[in-house]
CSV table of C-alpha atoms and ligand atoms in Angstrom, one decimal:
chain,number,residue,atom,x,y,z
A,18,MET,CA,21.9,-16.9,-3.0
A,19,THR,CA,23.2,-14.5,-0.3
A,20,ASN,CA,26.8,-15.8,-0.7
A,21,ASP,CA,27.7,-13.4,-3.5
A,22,THR,CA,28.1,-9.7,-3.3
A,23,ILE,CA,25.7,-7.4,-5.1
A,24,ALA,CA,25.9,-3.8,-6.2
A,25,ALA,CA,23.6,-1.2,-7.8
A,26,ILE,CA,23.0,2.5,-8.2
A,27,SER,CA,20.6,3.3,-5.3
A,28,THR,CA,19.7,6.8,-6.3
A,29,PRO,CA,17.4,7.7,-9.2
A,30,PRO,CA,19.0,8.2,-12.7
A,31,GLY,CA,19.8,11.7,-13.9
A,32,SER,CA,21.9,14.6,-12.7
A,33,GLY,CA,21.9,15.5,-9.0
A,34,GLY,CA,24.1,16.6,-6.1
A,35,ILE,CA,25.0,13.1,-4.9
A,36,GLY,CA,24.5,9.6,-6.3
A,37,VAL,CA,25.0,6.5,-4.2
A,38,ILE,CA,26.3,3.1,-5.2
A,39,ARG,CA,25.5,0.4,-2.7
A,40,ILE,CA,27.4,-2.8,-2.3
A,41,SER,CA,26.3,-5.7,-0.1
A,42,GLY,CA,27.8,-9.0,0.7
A,43,ARG,CA,30.9,-10.7,2.2
A,44,ALA,CA,33.3,-9.3,-0.4
A,45,SER,CA,32.1,-5.7,-0.1
A,46,LEU,CA,35.4,-4.4,1.2
A,47,GLU,CA,37.5,-6.5,-1.3
A,48,VAL,CA,35.4,-5.1,-4.1
A,49,LEU,CA,36.0,-1.6,-2.7
A,50,SER,CA,39.8,-2.4,-2.6
A,51,GLY,CA,39.7,-2.8,-6.4
A,52,VAL,CA,38.4,0.6,-7.1
A,53,PHE,CA,39.1,3.0,-4.2
A,54,GLY,CA,42.1,4.8,-2.7
A,55,ARG,CA,42.4,7.7,-0.2
A,56,THR,CA,45.1,9.4,-2.1
A,57,ARG,CA,45.5,10.1,-5.8
A,58,GLU,CA,48.3,7.5,-5.9
A,59,GLY,CA,45.8,4.7,-6.7
A,60,VAL,CA,43.7,1.9,-5.2
A,61,GLU,CA,44.5,0.5,-1.7
A,62,ASP,CA,43.6,-2.4,0.5
A,63,CYS,CA,40.3,-1.3,2.2
A,64,THR,CA,39.7,-4.6,4.1
A,65,GLY,CA,40.7,-3.0,7.4
A,66,PHE,CA,38.3,-0.1,7.1
A,67,ARG,CA,36.3,0.7,10.2
A,68,SER,CA,32.5,0.3,10.2
A,69,HIS,CA,30.3,3.4,10.1
A,70,THR,CA,33.2,5.7,9.3
A,71,VAL,CA,33.4,8.1,6.3
A,72,TYR,CA,36.4,7.8,4.1
A,73,HIS,CA,37.3,10.5,1.6
A,74,GLY,CA,39.1,9.5,-1.6
A,75,TYR,CA,38.9,8.6,-5.3
A,76,VAL,CA,37.6,5.9,-7.6
A,77,PHE,CA,40.1,4.9,-10.3
A,78,GLU,CA,40.0,3.7,-13.9
A,79,ALA,CA,40.8,0.1,-14.5
A,80,ASP,CA,44.5,0.7,-14.9
A,81,GLY,CA,44.6,2.8,-11.7
A,82,ALA,CA,46.1,5.8,-13.3
A,83,GLU,CA,43.1,8.1,-13.9
A,84,VAL,CA,40.6,9.2,-11.3
A,85,ILE,CA,37.0,8.8,-12.3
A,86,ASP,CA,35.5,10.7,-9.4
A,87,GLU,CA,36.2,12.1,-6.0
A,88,VAL,CA,33.9,10.3,-3.5
A,89,LEU,CA,33.0,9.5,0.1
A,90,VAL,CA,32.9,5.9,1.1
A,91,ILE,CA,31.0,4.5,4.1
A,92,PRO,CA,31.5,0.9,5.2
A,93,MET,CA,28.7,-0.5,7.4
A,94,LEU,CA,29.8,-3.9,8.6
A,95,ALA,CA,27.5,-6.8,9.4
A,96,PRO,CA,25.3,-7.0,11.2
A,97,LYS,CA,24.7,-3.3,11.6
A,98,SER,CA,23.6,-2.5,8.1
A,99,TYR,CA,20.5,-2.4,5.9
A,100,THR,CA,21.0,-6.0,4.7
A,101,SER,CA,22.7,-7.3,7.9
A,102,GLU,CA,25.7,-8.0,5.6
A,103,ASP,CA,28.8,-6.0,5.0
A,104,VAL,CA,27.6,-3.0,3.1
A,105,VAL,CA,29.6,-0.2,1.5
A,106,GLU,CA,28.1,2.9,0.1
A,107,ILE,CA,30.0,5.1,-2.3
A,108,GLN,CA,28.7,8.6,-2.6
A,109,ALA,CA,29.8,10.2,-5.9
A,110,HIS,CA,28.7,13.1,-8.0
A,111,SER,CA,25.4,12.1,-9.6
A,112,GLY,CA,25.2,11.9,-13.4
A,113,ASN,CA,24.3,9.0,-15.6
A,114,VAL,CA,27.8,8.7,-17.1
A,115,VAL,CA,29.8,9.0,-13.9
A,116,MET,CA,27.4,6.7,-11.9
A,117,ASN,CA,27.4,4.0,-14.6
A,118,THR,CA,31.2,4.1,-15.0
A,119,LEU,CA,31.6,3.7,-11.2
A,120,LEU,CA,29.1,0.8,-11.2
A,121,GLU,CA,31.0,-0.9,-14.1
A,122,ARG,CA,34.2,-0.6,-12.0
A,123,VAL,CA,32.5,-2.1,-9.0
A,124,LEU,CA,31.0,-5.0,-11.1
A,125,ALA,CA,34.4,-5.6,-12.7
A,126,ASN,CA,35.8,-6.2,-9.2
A,127,GLY,CA,33.7,-9.0,-8.1
A,128,ALA,CA,30.2,-7.7,-7.4
A,129,ARG,CA,27.1,-8.8,-9.3
A,130,LEU,CA,24.4,-6.4,-10.4
A,131,SER,CA,21.5,-6.7,-7.9
A,132,ASP,CA,18.0,-7.7,-8.9
A,133,PRO,CA,15.1,-5.3,-8.1
A,134,GLY,CA,14.6,-5.2,-4.3
A,135,GLU,CA,17.5,-7.5,-3.6
A,136,PHE,CA,18.9,-5.4,-0.9
A,137,THR,CA,15.6,-5.4,1.0
A,138,ARG,CA,15.1,-9.1,0.2
A,139,ARG,CA,18.5,-9.8,1.9
A,140,ALA,CA,17.4,-7.8,4.9
A,141,PHE,CA,14.3,-10.0,5.0
A,142,LEU,CA,16.2,-13.3,4.4
A,143,ASN,CA,18.8,-12.3,7.1
A,144,GLY,CA,16.0,-11.8,9.6
A,145,ARG,CA,16.5,-8.1,10.1
A,146,ILE,CA,13.0,-7.2,8.9
A,147,ASP,CA,9.8,-9.2,8.3
A,148,LEU,CA,7.8,-9.2,5.1
A,149,THR,CA,5.4,-6.5,6.3
A,150,GLN,CA,8.4,-4.2,7.0
A,151,ALA,CA,9.8,-5.0,3.5
A,152,GLU,CA,6.5,-4.1,2.0
A,153,ALA,CA,6.5,-0.9,4.1
A,154,VAL,CA,9.8,0.1,2.5
A,155,ALA,CA,8.1,-0.1,-1.0
A,156,ASP,CA,5.1,1.8,0.4
A,157,ILE,CA,7.3,4.6,1.8
A,158,ILE,CA,9.0,5.0,-1.6
A,159,ASN,CA,5.7,4.9,-3.5
A,160,ALA,CA,3.6,6.9,-0.9
A,161,ARG,CA,1.2,9.2,-2.8
A,162,SER,CA,0.0,11.1,0.2
A,163,VAL,CA,1.2,12.2,3.7
A,164,LYS,CA,-1.4,9.8,5.2
A,165,SER,CA,-0.2,6.8,3.3
A,166,LEU,CA,3.4,7.7,4.2
A,167,LYS,CA,2.4,7.7,7.9
A,168,VAL,CA,0.8,4.3,7.6
A,169,ALA,CA,3.8,2.9,5.8
A,170,ALA,CA,6.2,4.4,8.3
A,171,SER,CA,4.4,2.8,11.2
A,172,GLN,CA,4.3,-0.5,9.4
A,173,ASN,CA,8.1,-0.1,8.9
A,174,THR,CA,8.6,0.1,12.7
A,175,GLY,CA,7.0,-3.4,12.9
A,176,VAL,CA,3.6,-2.7,14.5
A,177,LEU,CA,1.8,-5.1,12.1
A,178,LYS,CA,4.6,-7.7,12.5
A,179,GLU,CA,4.2,-7.6,16.3
A,180,GLY,CA,0.4,-7.9,16.2
A,181,ILE,CA,0.5,-10.9,13.8
A,182,SER,CA,3.4,-12.6,15.7
A,183,GLN,CA,1.5,-12.4,19.0
A,184,MET,CA,-1.6,-13.9,17.3
A,185,ARG,CA,0.5,-16.7,15.9
A,186,SER,CA,2.3,-17.5,19.2
A,187,ARG,CA,-1.0,-17.7,21.0
A,188,LEU,CA,-2.3,-20.1,18.4
A,189,MET,CA,0.9,-22.0,18.6
A,190,GLU,CA,0.3,-22.7,22.3
A,191,VAL,CA,-3.1,-24.3,21.5
A,192,TYR,CA,-1.6,-26.2,18.6
A,193,THR,CA,1.1,-27.6,20.9
A,194,LEU,CA,-1.7,-28.8,23.3
A,195,PHE,CA,-3.5,-30.6,20.4
A,196,GLU,CA,-0.2,-32.2,19.3
A,197,ALA,CA,0.6,-33.4,22.8
A,198,SER,CA,-2.7,-35.1,23.1
A,199,ILE,CA,-2.3,-36.7,19.7
A,200,ASP,CA,1.2,-38.0,20.6
A,201,PHE,CA,0.4,-39.0,24.2
A,202,PRO,CA,-3.3,-39.8,24.1
A,203,ASP,CA,-3.2,-41.6,27.5
A,204,GLU,CA,-1.4,-39.0,29.4
A,205,ALA,CA,-3.3,-36.2,27.8
A,206,GLY,CA,-6.6,-36.9,29.4
A,207,GLU,CA,-7.7,-33.5,30.3
A,208,THR,CA,-4.7,-31.8,28.5
A,209,ILE,CA,-6.9,-29.8,26.3
A,210,GLU,CA,-9.1,-27.5,28.2
A,211,THR,CA,-11.7,-26.8,25.7
A,212,GLU,CA,-12.9,-23.6,27.2
A,213,LYS,CA,-9.3,-22.2,27.4
A,214,ALA,CA,-8.6,-23.2,23.8
A,215,LEU,CA,-11.9,-21.8,22.7
A,216,SER,CA,-11.2,-18.4,24.3
A,217,VAL,CA,-7.8,-18.1,22.6
A,218,VAL,CA,-9.2,-19.1,19.2
A,219,LYS,CA,-12.1,-16.7,19.6
A,220,ASP,CA,-9.8,-13.9,20.7
A,221,VAL,CA,-7.4,-14.4,17.7
A,222,ALA,CA,-10.4,-14.7,15.3
A,223,GLU,CA,-11.6,-11.3,16.6
A,224,ASP,CA,-8.2,-9.8,16.1
A,225,CYS,CA,-8.3,-11.0,12.5
A,226,SER,CA,-11.7,-9.4,12.0
A,227,LYS,CA,-10.4,-6.1,13.5
A,228,PHE,CA,-7.5,-6.1,11.0
A,229,ILE,CA,-9.8,-6.9,8.1
A,230,GLN,CA,-12.2,-4.2,9.2
A,231,ARG,CA,-9.3,-1.8,9.3
A,232,TYR,CA,-8.4,-2.7,5.8
A,233,ASN,CA,-12.0,-2.1,4.7
A,234,ASP,CA,-12.2,1.2,6.4
A,235,ALA,CA,-8.8,2.6,5.4
A,236,CYS,CA,-7.7,0.9,2.2
A,237,PHE,CA,-8.3,4.1,0.4
A,238,ILE,CA,-5.4,5.6,2.3
A,239,ARG,CA,-3.1,3.3,0.3
A,240,GLU,CA,-5.1,2.8,-2.9
A,241,GLY,CA,-6.9,6.1,-3.3
A,242,ILE,CA,-10.6,7.0,-2.9
A,243,ASN,CA,-12.8,6.1,-5.8
A,244,VAL,CA,-14.9,9.2,-6.6
A,245,VAL,CA,-17.5,8.7,-9.3
A,246,ILE,CA,-19.3,11.7,-10.8
A,247,CYS,CA,-22.6,10.9,-12.3
A,248,GLY,CA,-25.6,12.8,-13.6
A,249,ALA,CA,-27.5,13.6,-16.8
A,250,PRO,CA,-25.7,14.7,-20.0
A,251,ASN,CA,-24.6,18.3,-20.1
A,252,VAL,CA,-25.0,18.9,-16.3
A,253,GLY,CA,-21.4,19.8,-16.1
A,254,LYS,CA,-19.6,16.6,-15.1
A,255,SER,CA,-16.5,17.1,-17.2
A,256,SER,CA,-16.3,20.7,-16.1
A,257,LEU,CA,-16.4,19.7,-12.5
A,258,MET,CA,-13.8,17.0,-13.0
A,259,ASN,CA,-11.5,19.5,-14.6
A,260,ARG,CA,-12.1,21.9,-11.7
A,261,LEU,CA,-11.3,19.1,-9.2
A,262,ILE,CA,-8.0,18.1,-10.8
A,263,GLU,CA,-7.0,21.6,-11.8
A,264,ASN,CA,-5.3,22.8,-8.6
A,265,ASP,CA,-3.3,19.6,-8.7
A,266,ARG,CA,-2.4,19.8,-12.3
A,267,SER,CA,1.3,19.0,-11.5
A,268,ILE,CA,0.5,15.7,-10.0
A,269,VAL,CA,-2.4,14.6,-12.2
A,270,THR,CA,-1.9,11.4,-14.0
A,271,SER,CA,-4.2,9.8,-16.5
A,272,VAL,CA,-5.5,6.4,-15.5
A,273,PRO,CA,-5.4,4.2,-18.5
A,274,GLY,CA,-8.8,2.7,-19.4
A,275,THR,CA,-10.5,1.1,-22.3
A,276,THR,CA,-12.9,2.9,-24.5
A,277,ARG,CA,-15.7,1.4,-22.6
A,278,ASP,CA,-14.5,3.0,-19.4
A,279,PRO,CA,-15.4,6.5,-18.4
A,280,VAL,CA,-12.6,9.1,-18.2
A,281,ARG,CA,-10.6,8.6,-15.1
A,282,GLU,CA,-8.0,10.9,-13.5
A,283,SER,CA,-6.1,10.6,-10.3
A,284,PHE,CA,-5.2,13.5,-8.1
A,285,ASN,CA,-4.4,14.4,-4.6
A,286,LEU,CA,-6.9,16.1,-2.3
A,287,ASN,CA,-5.6,17.4,1.0
A,288,GLY,CA,-3.0,14.6,1.1
A,289,ILE,CA,-5.5,11.8,0.1
A,290,PRO,CA,-5.1,10.1,-3.3
A,291,MET,CA,-8.3,10.2,-5.3
A,292,VAL,CA,-9.3,8.6,-8.5
A,293,VAL,CA,-12.2,10.4,-10.1
A,294,ALA,CA,-14.3,9.0,-12.9
A,295,ASP,CA,-16.9,10.8,-15.0
A,296,THR,CA,-19.9,8.6,-16.1
A,297,ALA,CA,-22.9,9.4,-18.1
A,298,GLY,CA,-26.4,8.3,-17.6
A,299,ILE,CA,-28.5,8.7,-14.6
A,300,HIS,CA,-31.7,10.5,-15.4
A,301,PRO,CA,-35.3,9.5,-16.2
A,302,THR,CA,-35.5,8.0,-19.6
A,303,ASN,CA,-37.3,5.5,-21.8
A,304,ASP,CA,-34.6,5.7,-24.5
A,305,LEU,CA,-33.0,2.2,-24.9
A,306,VAL,CA,-29.5,3.6,-25.6
A,307,GLU,CA,-29.7,5.8,-22.5
A,308,ILE,CA,-30.9,2.9,-20.4
A,309,ILE,CA,-27.8,0.9,-21.5
A,310,GLY,CA,-25.8,4.0,-20.4
A,311,ILE,CA,-27.4,3.9,-17.0
A,312,GLU,CA,-26.5,0.2,-16.7
A,313,LYS,CA,-22.9,1.0,-17.5
A,314,ALA,CA,-22.8,3.8,-15.0
A,315,LYS,CA,-24.1,1.4,-12.5
A,316,GLU,CA,-21.1,-0.8,-12.9
A,317,HIS,CA,-18.7,2.1,-12.1
A,318,ILE,CA,-20.9,3.3,-9.2
A,319,THR,CA,-20.7,-0.1,-7.6
A,320,ALA,CA,-17.0,0.3,-7.2
A,321,ALA,CA,-17.3,3.9,-5.9
A,322,ASP,CA,-16.3,5.0,-2.4
A,323,ILE,CA,-18.0,8.4,-2.9
A,324,ILE,CA,-20.6,9.4,-5.5
A,325,LEU,CA,-21.0,13.0,-6.6
A,326,PHE,CA,-24.4,13.1,-8.0
A,327,MET,CA,-24.8,16.2,-10.2
A,328,GLN,CA,-27.9,18.0,-11.5
A,329,GLU,CA,-29.0,21.5,-12.1
A,330,PRO,CA,-30.6,23.4,-9.3
A,331,GLY,CA,-34.0,23.7,-10.9
A,332,GLY,CA,-35.1,20.1,-11.3
A,333,CYS,CA,-36.1,17.7,-8.6
A,334,VAL,CA,-33.9,14.7,-7.5
A,335,PRO,CA,-34.7,11.7,-9.7
A,336,GLU,CA,-35.2,9.4,-6.7
A,337,LYS,CA,-36.3,6.3,-8.6
A,338,GLU,CA,-33.4,6.3,-10.9
A,339,LEU,CA,-31.0,6.9,-8.1
A,340,ASP,CA,-32.4,4.0,-6.1
A,341,LYS,CA,-31.7,1.8,-9.0
A,342,VAL,CA,-28.0,2.6,-9.2
A,343,VAL,CA,-26.7,3.9,-5.9
A,344,PRO,CA,-26.0,1.0,-3.6
A,345,ASP,CA,-27.3,1.4,0.0
A,346,GLY,CA,-24.7,3.0,2.3
A,347,VAL,CA,-22.4,4.5,-0.4
A,348,LYS,CA,-21.4,8.0,0.6
A,349,THR,CA,-23.2,10.4,-1.8
A,350,VAL,CA,-22.9,14.1,-2.2
A,351,PHE,CA,-25.6,16.0,-4.2
A,352,VAL,CA,-23.9,18.6,-6.3
A,353,PHE,CA,-26.2,21.2,-7.9
A,354,ASN,CA,-24.2,22.8,-10.7
A,355,LYS,CA,-24.8,26.0,-12.7
A,356,THR,CA,-25.9,28.1,-9.7
A,357,ASP,CA,-24.9,31.1,-11.9
A,358,LEU,CA,-28.0,30.4,-14.0
A,359,ALA,CA,-30.3,29.8,-11.0
A,360,VAL,CA,-33.0,32.4,-10.2
A,361,ASP,CA,-32.5,32.0,-6.4
A,362,ASP,CA,-30.0,30.2,-4.1
A,363,LYS,CA,-32.5,27.6,-2.9
A,364,LEU,CA,-31.5,24.1,-3.5
A,365,PRO,CA,-34.1,21.4,-4.2
A,366,GLU,CA,-35.7,19.5,-1.3
A,367,MET,CA,-34.1,16.1,-0.8
A,368,PRO,CA,-36.1,12.9,-0.8
A,369,GLU,CA,-36.4,11.3,2.6
A,370,LYS,CA,-33.9,8.5,1.9
A,371,TYR,CA,-31.2,11.0,0.9
A,372,MET,CA,-32.0,13.6,3.6
A,373,ASN,CA,-28.7,13.0,5.4
A,374,CYS,CA,-26.5,13.3,2.4
A,375,PRO,CA,-24.5,16.5,2.1
A,376,LYS,CA,-25.6,18.8,-0.7
A,377,ILE,CA,-24.0,21.8,-2.2
A,378,GLY,CA,-24.6,24.4,-5.0
A,379,ILE,CA,-21.6,25.1,-7.3
A,380,SER,CA,-20.8,26.8,-10.5
A,381,ALA,CA,-18.1,24.7,-12.3
A,382,LEU,CA,-18.0,27.4,-14.9
A,383,ASN,CA,-17.2,30.2,-12.5
A,384,ASN,CA,-15.2,28.0,-10.1
A,385,GLU,CA,-17.6,28.8,-7.3
A,386,GLY,CA,-18.2,26.3,-4.4
A,387,ILE,CA,-15.4,24.0,-5.6
A,388,ASP,CA,-13.2,24.4,-2.6
A,389,GLU,CA,-16.2,23.8,-0.3
A,390,LEU,CA,-16.9,20.6,-2.3
A,391,ARG,CA,-13.3,19.5,-2.0
A,392,GLU,CA,-13.6,19.9,1.8
A,393,MET,CA,-16.9,17.9,1.8
A,394,ILE,CA,-15.3,15.0,-0.1
A,395,VAL,CA,-12.4,14.9,2.3
A,396,ASP,CA,-14.7,15.1,5.4
A,397,LEU,CA,-16.8,12.3,4.0
A,398,ALA,CA,-13.8,10.1,3.2
A,399,MET,CA,-12.3,10.7,6.6
A,400,ARG,CA,-15.5,10.3,8.6
A,401,ASP,CA,-15.3,7.4,11.1
A,402,LEU,CA,-11.6,7.1,10.6
A,403,ASP,CA,-8.7,8.4,12.6
A,404,ILE,CA,-5.2,7.8,11.2
A,405,ASP,CA,-2.3,8.4,13.5
A,406,SER,CA,1.3,7.4,13.6
A,407,GLY,CA,1.1,3.8,14.8
A,408,THR,CA,-2.1,3.0,12.9
A,409,VAL,CA,-2.1,-0.4,11.3
A,410,VAL,CA,-3.6,-0.6,7.9
A,411,PRO,CA,-3.2,-4.1,6.3
A,412,ASN,CA,-2.8,-4.3,2.6
A,413,LEU,CA,-4.8,-6.6,0.3
A,414,ARG,CA,-2.3,-9.4,0.6
A,415,HIS,CA,-2.5,-9.3,4.4
A,416,LYS,CA,-6.3,-9.1,4.3
A,417,LEU,CA,-6.6,-12.2,2.1
A,418,ALA,CA,-4.3,-14.2,4.5
A,419,LEU,CA,-6.3,-12.8,7.5
A,420,GLN,CA,-9.5,-14.0,5.9
A,421,GLU,CA,-8.0,-17.5,5.4
A,422,ALA,CA,-6.8,-17.6,9.0
A,423,ALA,CA,-10.3,-16.4,10.2
A,424,ALA,CA,-12.0,-19.2,8.2
A,425,SER,CA,-9.7,-21.9,9.7
A,426,LEU,CA,-10.2,-20.5,13.2
A,427,GLU,CA,-14.0,-20.7,12.7
A,428,ALA,CA,-13.5,-24.4,11.8
A,429,VAL,CA,-11.5,-24.9,15.0
A,430,GLU,CA,-14.1,-23.1,17.0
A,431,ASN,CA,-16.9,-25.3,15.6
A,432,GLY,CA,-14.7,-28.4,16.0
A,433,LEU,CA,-14.0,-27.7,19.6
A,434,ARG,CA,-17.7,-27.2,20.3
A,435,ASN,CA,-18.6,-30.4,18.6
A,436,HIS,CA,-15.7,-32.3,20.2
A,437,LEU,CA,-14.0,-33.2,16.9
A,438,GLU,CA,-10.8,-35.3,17.0
A,439,GLU,CA,-7.6,-33.5,17.9
A,440,GLU,CA,-6.1,-34.4,14.5
A,441,THR,CA,-8.8,-32.4,12.7
A,442,LEU,CA,-8.5,-29.5,15.1
A,443,ALA,CA,-4.7,-29.5,14.8
A,444,LEU,CA,-4.9,-29.4,11.1
A,445,ASP,CA,-7.2,-26.4,11.0
A,446,ILE,CA,-5.2,-24.5,13.6
A,447,LYS,CA,-2.0,-25.2,11.7
A,448,GLU,CA,-3.6,-23.7,8.6
A,449,SER,CA,-4.5,-20.5,10.5
A,450,ILE,CA,-0.9,-20.3,11.8
A,451,GLU,CA,0.4,-20.8,8.3
A,452,ALA,CA,-1.9,-18.1,6.9
A,453,LEU,CA,-0.8,-15.6,9.5
A,454,GLY,CA,2.9,-16.6,8.8
A,455,ARG,CA,2.5,-15.7,5.2
A,456,ILE,CA,1.8,-12.1,6.3
A,457,THR,CA,5.1,-11.8,8.2
A,458,GLY,CA,6.9,-14.0,5.8
A,459,GLU,CA,7.7,-17.1,7.9
A,460,THR,CA,5.6,-19.3,5.7
A,461,ALA,CA,5.5,-17.2,2.5
A,462,GLY,CA,6.4,-19.2,-0.6
A,463,ILE,CA,9.1,-18.2,-3.1
A,464,GLU,CA,6.5,-16.9,-5.6
A,465,VAL,CA,5.1,-14.5,-2.9
A,466,LEU,CA,8.6,-13.2,-2.2
A,467,ASP,CA,9.3,-12.8,-5.9
A,468,HIS,CA,6.1,-10.9,-6.5
A,469,ILE,CA,6.7,-8.5,-3.6
A,470,PHE,CA,10.4,-7.8,-4.4
A,471,SER,CA,9.9,-7.5,-8.1
A,472,ASN,CA,7.8,-4.4,-7.3
A,473,PHE,CA,10.9,-2.7,-5.9
A,474,CYS,CA,13.4,-0.7,-7.9
A,475,ILE,CA,17.0,-1.9,-8.5
A,476,GLY,CA,19.2,-0.6,-5.7
A,477,LYS,CA,16.6,-0.8,-2.9
B,13,GDP,P1,-21.2,16.8,-19.0
B,13,GDP,O1,-21.9,16.4,-20.3
B,13,GDP,O2,-22.1,16.6,-17.8
B,13,GDP,O3,-19.8,16.3,-18.9
B,13,GDP,O4,-21.2,18.5,-19.1
B,13,GDP,P2,-20.0,19.5,-19.5
B,13,GDP,O5,-19.0,19.6,-18.4
B,13,GDP,O6,-19.5,19.0,-20.8
B,13,GDP,O7,-20.8,20.8,-19.6
B,13,GDP,C1,-21.9,20.9,-20.5
B,13,GDP,C2,-22.1,22.4,-20.8
B,13,GDP,O8,-22.5,23.1,-19.6
B,13,GDP,C3,-20.9,23.1,-21.3
B,13,GDP,O9,-21.3,24.0,-22.3
B,13,GDP,C4,-20.3,23.8,-20.1
B,13,GDP,O10,-19.6,25.0,-20.4
B,13,GDP,C5,-21.6,24.2,-19.4
B,13,GDP,N1,-21.4,24.3,-17.9
B,13,GDP,C6,-20.7,23.5,-17.1
B,13,GDP,N2,-20.7,24.0,-15.9
B,13,GDP,C7,-21.4,25.2,-15.9
B,13,GDP,C8,-21.8,26.1,-14.9
B,13,GDP,O11,-21.5,26.1,-13.7
B,13,GDP,N3,-22.5,27.2,-15.4
B,13,GDP,C9,-22.9,27.3,-16.6
B,13,GDP,N4,-23.6,28.4,-17.0
B,13,GDP,N5,-22.6,26.5,-17.6
B,13,GDP,C10,-21.8,25.4,-17.2
């Protein structure tokens, strides 16, 4: 697969200062020789071009007479390139016609149009990066906030890869011991020191748990915080939602939903992606239709990271209804709207159970208290979490593999305690090694790779 030479436009479509065509593969310089020359005289042999050197010149029409564009060309020869293969980048003037004409010339001279993510896939297949780093490239491109960019950037440097590789090699040592005692049962005798094996297995299982916990604590950094607004009809939920997304109008996108779903919008709050949903329902009622509404709200609230419970300042908090829908431990902010209509500034007393939840009075109509509420949401989201450069936040794929590894390690641990046969122990530990290998890519199947790289754009 990596025998041929691929090419693609690596910059986004449309007009711009510079557009880049990237070529990768053994024949990169030959392909270049068919299209490029340093003088207006025509194409020339580029096979002797030096690596990491910028060449100024022209790309020519098929007959070599007409110049298509004046360009800069940079050869980056193997292995010091993005793909670890011979790479050539052609920097031209960016415009759809000029870029496509240049690409056609490159393809006509021996390159094949790359698949989505194929450059990064080659970097992975050639061992320059592991799968977590390849995923980080996509995360960097798709980062929706400064924090998610930080996480992706540190993953790109290989922190997750290193952590997982160390766990794997520690398990590999134990596996080798098991194998040795299976192959040479007589000599093995005391080969397997149960206590030593147990301590390694327990250590690695703990590392798995830490990574999984990190995912649970911080997955919103990648995926966004799920904020659900709930409260009685007419309390001002839609008005608040509009206020929250207003300042970020430029980056608001509608989240498609079915008619049964509440309205959902995504926006960015202080660099953290948020998805906010507006549900109906929660208030004391005997009305059957409204009870169904409460049930529906419950479904959305179950998936919430933060609940904004809205009511008007006058009434008391409907504790019983809240208990029915708010799962224990979900971060809840009590938002008292329409303070402009209130006779005094006093907010209602909170029931014992919700005493520690933040509360705030706002007027969605007059845009009062909205900034403070925004800060409250961010504080609540970031509570218990410090994200720095170097922080590892596994993605869902990693988490599932870590869970598998942890389950196999638990089996090994039990097996060791119960003195099970080495064959069984070896099998379980092998499974955990394989699960971890899927994260970095050593044991990832073709369908996993296809799935990951199909999410890339062409040219990356
Ligand atoms: P929802 O049914 O909870 O989504 O409530 P809406 O956002 O549709 O608002 C219901 C009514 O309350 C509308 O007439 C709003 O203009 C009004 N409203 C919303 N927020 C405020 C506020 O802060 N003060 C006042 N006086 N009216 C408000």
